[in-house]
mmCIF file of C-alpha atoms and ligand atoms in Angstrom:
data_model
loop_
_atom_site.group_PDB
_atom_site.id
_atom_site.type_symbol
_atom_site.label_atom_id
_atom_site.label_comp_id
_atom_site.label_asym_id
_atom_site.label_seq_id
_atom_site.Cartn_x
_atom_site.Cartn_y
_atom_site.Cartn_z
ATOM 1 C CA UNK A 1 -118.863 -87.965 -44.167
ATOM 2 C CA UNK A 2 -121.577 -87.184 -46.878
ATOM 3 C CA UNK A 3 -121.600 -87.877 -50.400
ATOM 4 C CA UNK A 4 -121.646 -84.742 -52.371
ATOM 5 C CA UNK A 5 -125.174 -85.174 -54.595
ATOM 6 C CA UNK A 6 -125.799 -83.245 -58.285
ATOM 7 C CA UNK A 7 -129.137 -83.032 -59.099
ATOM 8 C CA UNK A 8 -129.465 -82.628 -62.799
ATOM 9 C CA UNK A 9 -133.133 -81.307 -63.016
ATOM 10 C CA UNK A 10 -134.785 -81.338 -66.588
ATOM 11 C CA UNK A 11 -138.754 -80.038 -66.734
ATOM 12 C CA UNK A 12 -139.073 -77.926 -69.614
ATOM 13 C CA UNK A 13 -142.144 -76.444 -68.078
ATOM 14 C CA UNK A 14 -141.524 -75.812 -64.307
ATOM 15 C CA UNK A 15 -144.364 -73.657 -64.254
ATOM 16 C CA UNK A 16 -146.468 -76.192 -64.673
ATOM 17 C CA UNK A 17 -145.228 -78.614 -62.733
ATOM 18 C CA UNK A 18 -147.116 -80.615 -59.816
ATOM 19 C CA UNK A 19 -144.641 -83.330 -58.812
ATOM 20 C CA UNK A 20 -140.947 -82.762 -59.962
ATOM 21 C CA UNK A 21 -140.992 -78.993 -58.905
ATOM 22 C CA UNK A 22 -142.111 -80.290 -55.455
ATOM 23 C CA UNK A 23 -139.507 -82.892 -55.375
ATOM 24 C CA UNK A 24 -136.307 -80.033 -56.292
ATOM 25 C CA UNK A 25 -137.800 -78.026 -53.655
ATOM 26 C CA UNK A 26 -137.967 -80.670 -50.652
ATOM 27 C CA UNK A 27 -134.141 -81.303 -51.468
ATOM 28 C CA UNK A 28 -132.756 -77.552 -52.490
ATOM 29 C CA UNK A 29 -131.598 -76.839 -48.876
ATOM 30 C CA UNK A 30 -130.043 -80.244 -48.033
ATOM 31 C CA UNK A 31 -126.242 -79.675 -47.686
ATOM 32 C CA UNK A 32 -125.011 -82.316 -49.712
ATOM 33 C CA UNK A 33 -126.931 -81.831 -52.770
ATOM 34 C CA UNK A 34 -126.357 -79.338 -55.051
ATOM 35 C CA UNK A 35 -129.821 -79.056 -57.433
ATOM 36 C CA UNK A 36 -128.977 -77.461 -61.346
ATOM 37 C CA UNK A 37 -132.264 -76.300 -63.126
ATOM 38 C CA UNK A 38 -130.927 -77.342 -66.719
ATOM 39 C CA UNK A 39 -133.780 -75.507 -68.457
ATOM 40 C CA UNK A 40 -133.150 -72.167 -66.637
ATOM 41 C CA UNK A 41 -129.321 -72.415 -66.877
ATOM 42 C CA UNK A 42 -129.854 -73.500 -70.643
ATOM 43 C CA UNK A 43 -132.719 -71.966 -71.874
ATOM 44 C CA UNK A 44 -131.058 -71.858 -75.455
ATOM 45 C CA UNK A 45 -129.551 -75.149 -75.516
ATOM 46 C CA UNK A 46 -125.777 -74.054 -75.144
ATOM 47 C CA UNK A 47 -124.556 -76.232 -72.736
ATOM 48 C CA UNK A 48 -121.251 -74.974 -70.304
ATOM 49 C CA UNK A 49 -119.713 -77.863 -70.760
ATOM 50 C CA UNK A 50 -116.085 -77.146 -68.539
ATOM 51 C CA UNK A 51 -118.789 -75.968 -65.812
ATOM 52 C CA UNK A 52 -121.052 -78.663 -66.072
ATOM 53 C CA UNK A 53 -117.915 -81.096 -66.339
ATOM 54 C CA UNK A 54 -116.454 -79.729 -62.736
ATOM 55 C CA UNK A 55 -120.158 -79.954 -61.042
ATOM 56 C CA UNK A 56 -119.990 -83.705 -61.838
ATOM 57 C CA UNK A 57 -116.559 -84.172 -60.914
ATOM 58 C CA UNK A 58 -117.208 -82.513 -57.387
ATOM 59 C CA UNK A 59 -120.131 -85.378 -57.406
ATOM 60 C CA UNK A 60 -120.700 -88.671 -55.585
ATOM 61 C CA UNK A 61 -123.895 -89.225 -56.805
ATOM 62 C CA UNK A 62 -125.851 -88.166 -60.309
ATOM 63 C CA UNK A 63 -129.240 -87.697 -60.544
ATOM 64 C CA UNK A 64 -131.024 -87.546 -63.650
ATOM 65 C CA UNK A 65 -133.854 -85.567 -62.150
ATOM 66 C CA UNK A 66 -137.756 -85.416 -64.973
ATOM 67 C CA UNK A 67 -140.807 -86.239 -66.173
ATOM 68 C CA UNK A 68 -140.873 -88.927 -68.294
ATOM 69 C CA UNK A 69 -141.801 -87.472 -71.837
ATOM 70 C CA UNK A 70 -142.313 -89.864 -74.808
ATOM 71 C CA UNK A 71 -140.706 -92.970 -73.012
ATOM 72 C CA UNK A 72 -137.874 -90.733 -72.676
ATOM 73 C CA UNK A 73 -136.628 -87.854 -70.836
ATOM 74 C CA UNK A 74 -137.059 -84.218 -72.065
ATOM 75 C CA UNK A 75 -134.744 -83.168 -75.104
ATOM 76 C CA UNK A 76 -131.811 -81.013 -72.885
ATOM 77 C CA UNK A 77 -131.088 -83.960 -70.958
ATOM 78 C CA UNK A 78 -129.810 -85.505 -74.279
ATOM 79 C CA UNK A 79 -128.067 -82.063 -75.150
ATOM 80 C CA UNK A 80 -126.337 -82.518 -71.664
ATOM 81 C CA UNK A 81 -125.274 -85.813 -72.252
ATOM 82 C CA UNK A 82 -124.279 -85.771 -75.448
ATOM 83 C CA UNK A 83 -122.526 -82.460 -75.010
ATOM 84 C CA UNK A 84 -120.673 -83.134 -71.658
ATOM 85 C CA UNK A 85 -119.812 -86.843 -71.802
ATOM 86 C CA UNK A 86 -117.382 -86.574 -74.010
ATOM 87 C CA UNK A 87 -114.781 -89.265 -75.171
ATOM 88 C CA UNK A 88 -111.697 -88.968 -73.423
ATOM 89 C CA UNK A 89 -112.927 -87.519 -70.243
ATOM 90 C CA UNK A 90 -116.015 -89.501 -69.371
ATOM 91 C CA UNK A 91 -115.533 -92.860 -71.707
ATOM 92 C CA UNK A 92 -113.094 -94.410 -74.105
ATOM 93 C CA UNK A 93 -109.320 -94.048 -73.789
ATOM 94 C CA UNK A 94 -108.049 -91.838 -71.013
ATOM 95 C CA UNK A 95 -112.143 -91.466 -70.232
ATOM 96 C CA UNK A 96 -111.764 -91.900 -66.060
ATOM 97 C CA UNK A 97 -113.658 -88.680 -64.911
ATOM 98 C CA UNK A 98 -116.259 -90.230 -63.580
ATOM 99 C CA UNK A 99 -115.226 -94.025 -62.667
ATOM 100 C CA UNK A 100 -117.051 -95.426 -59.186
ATOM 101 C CA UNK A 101 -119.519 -92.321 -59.016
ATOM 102 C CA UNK A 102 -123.606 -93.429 -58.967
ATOM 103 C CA UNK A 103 -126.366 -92.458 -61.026
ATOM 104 C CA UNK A 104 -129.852 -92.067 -59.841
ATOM 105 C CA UNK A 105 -133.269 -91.828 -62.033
ATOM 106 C CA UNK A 106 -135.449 -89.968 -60.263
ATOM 107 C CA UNK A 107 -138.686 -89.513 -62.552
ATOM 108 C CA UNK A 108 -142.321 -89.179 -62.557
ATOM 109 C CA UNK A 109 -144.887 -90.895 -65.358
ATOM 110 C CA UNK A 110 -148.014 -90.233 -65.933
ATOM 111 C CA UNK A 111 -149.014 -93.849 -66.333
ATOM 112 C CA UNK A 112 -149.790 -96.118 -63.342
ATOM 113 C CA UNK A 113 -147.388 -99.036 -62.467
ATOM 114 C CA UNK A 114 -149.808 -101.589 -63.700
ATOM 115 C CA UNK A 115 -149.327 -100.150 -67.041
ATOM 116 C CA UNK A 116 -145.581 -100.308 -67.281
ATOM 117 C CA UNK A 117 -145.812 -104.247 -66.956
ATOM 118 C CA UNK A 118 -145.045 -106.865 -70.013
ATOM 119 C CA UNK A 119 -149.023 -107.885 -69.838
ATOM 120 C CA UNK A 120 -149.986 -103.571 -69.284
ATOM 121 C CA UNK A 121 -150.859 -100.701 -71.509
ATOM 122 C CA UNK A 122 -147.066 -100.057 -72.421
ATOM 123 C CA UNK A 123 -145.563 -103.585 -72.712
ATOM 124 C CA UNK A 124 -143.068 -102.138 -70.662
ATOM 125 C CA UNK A 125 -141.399 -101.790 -67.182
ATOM 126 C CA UNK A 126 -139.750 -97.899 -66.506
ATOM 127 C CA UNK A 127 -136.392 -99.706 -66.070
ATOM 128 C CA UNK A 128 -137.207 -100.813 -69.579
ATOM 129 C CA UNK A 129 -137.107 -97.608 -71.323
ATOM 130 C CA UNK A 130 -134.264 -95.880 -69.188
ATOM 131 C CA UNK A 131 -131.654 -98.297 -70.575
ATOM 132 C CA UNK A 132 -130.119 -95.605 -72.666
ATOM 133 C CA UNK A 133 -129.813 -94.088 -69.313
ATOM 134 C CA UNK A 134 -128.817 -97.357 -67.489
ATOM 135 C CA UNK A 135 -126.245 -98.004 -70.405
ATOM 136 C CA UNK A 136 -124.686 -94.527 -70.603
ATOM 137 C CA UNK A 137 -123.630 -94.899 -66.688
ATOM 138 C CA UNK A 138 -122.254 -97.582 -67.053
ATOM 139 C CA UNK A 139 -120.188 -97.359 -70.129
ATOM 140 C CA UNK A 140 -118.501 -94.806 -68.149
ATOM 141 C CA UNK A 141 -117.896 -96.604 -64.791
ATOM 142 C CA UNK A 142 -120.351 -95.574 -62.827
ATOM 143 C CA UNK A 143 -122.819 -97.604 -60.726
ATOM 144 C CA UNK A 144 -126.670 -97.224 -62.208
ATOM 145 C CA UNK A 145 -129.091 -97.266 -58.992
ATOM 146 C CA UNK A 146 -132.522 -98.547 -59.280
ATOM 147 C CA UNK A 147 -134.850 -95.724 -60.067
ATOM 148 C CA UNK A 148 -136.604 -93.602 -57.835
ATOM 149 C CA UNK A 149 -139.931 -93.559 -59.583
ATOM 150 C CA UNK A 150 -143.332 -91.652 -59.283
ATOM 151 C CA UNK A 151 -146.448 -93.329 -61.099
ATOM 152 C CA UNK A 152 -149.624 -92.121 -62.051
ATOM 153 C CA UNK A 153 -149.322 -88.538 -61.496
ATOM 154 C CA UNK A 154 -152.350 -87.803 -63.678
ATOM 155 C CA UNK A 155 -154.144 -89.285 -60.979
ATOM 156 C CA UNK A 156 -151.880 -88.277 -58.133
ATOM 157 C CA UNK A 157 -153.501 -86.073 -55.056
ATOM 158 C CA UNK A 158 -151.730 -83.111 -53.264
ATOM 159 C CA UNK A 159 -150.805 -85.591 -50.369
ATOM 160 C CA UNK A 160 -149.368 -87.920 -53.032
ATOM 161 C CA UNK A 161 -147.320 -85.545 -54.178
ATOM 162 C CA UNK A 162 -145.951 -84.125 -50.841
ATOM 163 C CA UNK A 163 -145.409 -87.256 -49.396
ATOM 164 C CA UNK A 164 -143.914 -88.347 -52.911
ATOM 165 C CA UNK A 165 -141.730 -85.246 -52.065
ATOM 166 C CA UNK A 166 -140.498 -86.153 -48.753
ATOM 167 C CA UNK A 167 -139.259 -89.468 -49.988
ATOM 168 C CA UNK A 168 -137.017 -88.435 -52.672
ATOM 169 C CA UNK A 169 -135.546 -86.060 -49.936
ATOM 170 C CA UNK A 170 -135.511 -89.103 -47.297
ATOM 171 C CA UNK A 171 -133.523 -91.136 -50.182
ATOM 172 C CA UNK A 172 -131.311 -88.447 -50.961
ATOM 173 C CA UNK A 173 -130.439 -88.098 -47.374
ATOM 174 C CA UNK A 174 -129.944 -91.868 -47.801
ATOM 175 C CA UNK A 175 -127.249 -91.959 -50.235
ATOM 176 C CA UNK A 176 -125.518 -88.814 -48.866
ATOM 177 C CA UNK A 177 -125.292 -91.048 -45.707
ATOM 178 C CA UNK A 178 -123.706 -94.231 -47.989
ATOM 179 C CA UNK A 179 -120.754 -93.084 -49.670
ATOM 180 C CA UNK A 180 -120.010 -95.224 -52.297
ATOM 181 C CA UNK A 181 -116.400 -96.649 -50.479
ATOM 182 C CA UNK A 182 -118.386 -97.484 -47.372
ATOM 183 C CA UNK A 183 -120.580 -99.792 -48.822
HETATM 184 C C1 FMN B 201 -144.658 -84.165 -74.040
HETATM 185 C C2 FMN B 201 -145.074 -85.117 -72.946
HETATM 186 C C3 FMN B 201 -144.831 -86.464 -73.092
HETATM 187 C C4 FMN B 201 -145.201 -87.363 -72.072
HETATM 188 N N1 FMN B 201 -144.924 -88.693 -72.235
HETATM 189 C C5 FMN B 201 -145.271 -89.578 -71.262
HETATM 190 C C6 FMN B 201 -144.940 -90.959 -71.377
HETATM 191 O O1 FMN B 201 -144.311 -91.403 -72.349
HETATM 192 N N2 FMN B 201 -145.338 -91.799 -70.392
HETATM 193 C C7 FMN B 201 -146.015 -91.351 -69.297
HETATM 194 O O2 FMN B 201 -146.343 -92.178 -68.421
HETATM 195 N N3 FMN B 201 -146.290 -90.037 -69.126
HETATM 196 C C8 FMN B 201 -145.941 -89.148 -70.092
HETATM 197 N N4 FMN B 201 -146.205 -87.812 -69.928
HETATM 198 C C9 FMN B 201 -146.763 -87.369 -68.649
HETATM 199 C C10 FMN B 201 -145.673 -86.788 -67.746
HETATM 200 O O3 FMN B 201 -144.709 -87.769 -67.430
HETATM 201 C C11 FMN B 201 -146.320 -86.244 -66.486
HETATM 202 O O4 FMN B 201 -147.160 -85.182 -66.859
HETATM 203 C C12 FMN B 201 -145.260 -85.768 -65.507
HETATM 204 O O5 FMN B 201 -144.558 -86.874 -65.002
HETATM 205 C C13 FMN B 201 -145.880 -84.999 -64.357
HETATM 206 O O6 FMN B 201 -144.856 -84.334 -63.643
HETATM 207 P P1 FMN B 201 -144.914 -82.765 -63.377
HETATM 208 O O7 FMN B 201 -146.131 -82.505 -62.525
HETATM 209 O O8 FMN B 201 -143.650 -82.433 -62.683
HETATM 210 O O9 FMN B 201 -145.027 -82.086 -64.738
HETATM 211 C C14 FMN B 201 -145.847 -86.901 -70.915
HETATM 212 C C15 FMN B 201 -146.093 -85.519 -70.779
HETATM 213 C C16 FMN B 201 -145.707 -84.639 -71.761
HETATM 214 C C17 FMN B 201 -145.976 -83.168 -71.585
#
């Protein structure tokens, strides 16, 4: 059995892109994973929320799918969150929507790893600055994975990127293989 997988992707400029459009593309066509383009379903910010709540109930696995953009991710992701996770249905009393379900980062910086260390340019880690992120999972019952993470991709050649690609599908493939209960 495979885990049904909602990719959550948030790059406000896909046009642009080098690594995160290459990363939705090497995992589009896998079966279990079902890839929405937040920015191109939401290009003014009105979020479906009743359609984007029954995509994540149909879910195993969430993946918060960017760029990292000011230590954060891009502005829609919040407007999803704060939008769909609503009190009642995904926290607080009666809030069981989306108990025993995982989360998965899966981001890119621009910044190498040896920058996102205590002693490094940014003081700190990646796991560091997607608390919010870690936090929000898991105030409502879901497992947070540890991030899938892409650094330097200033730097970053073509083959970086593809084989950067390859992976996330690999890992996708991965959890779609590990449902939750059979762990
Ligand atoms: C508005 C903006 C803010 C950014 N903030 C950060 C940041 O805080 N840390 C970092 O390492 N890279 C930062 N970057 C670099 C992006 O993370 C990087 O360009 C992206 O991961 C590359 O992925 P892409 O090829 O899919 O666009 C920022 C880029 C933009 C446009």
């Amino acid at each position: 059995m495979s885990a049904p997988i909602l990719v959550l992707y948030a790059h406000p400029r896909p046009e642009a892109s080098r690594v995160n459009q290459a990363m939705a593309e090497a995992v589009r066509d896998l079966d279990a994973v079902a890839v929405r383009d937040l920015y191109s379903l939401y290009p003014d910010f009105h979020i479906d929320v009743p359609a984007e709540q029954t995509a994540l109930k149909a879910a195993e696995v969430v993946v918060f799918h960017h760029p990292l953009q000011w230590y954060s991710g891009p502005p829609i992701l919040k407007e999803w969150i704060d939008s769909v996770l609503l009190h009642g249905w995904a926290y607080g009393h009666g809030g069981t929507a989306l108990r025993g379900k995982r989360v998965l980062s899966a981001i890119s910086v621009g910044g190498k790893s040896e920058a996102y260390q205590r002693e490094g340019f940014h003081h700190y880690t990646v796991p560091d600055f997607l608390r919010p992120y870690e936090r929000t999972a898991t105030l409502c019952g879901m497992t947070y994975l540890p991030p899938f993470v892409f650094y330097g991709s200033y730097s970053a050649t073509e083959m970086d990127v593809h084989r950067h690609a390859q992976e996330y599908r690999q890992h996708l493939l991965a959890l779609a293989s590990a449902p939750q209960g059979a762990r």
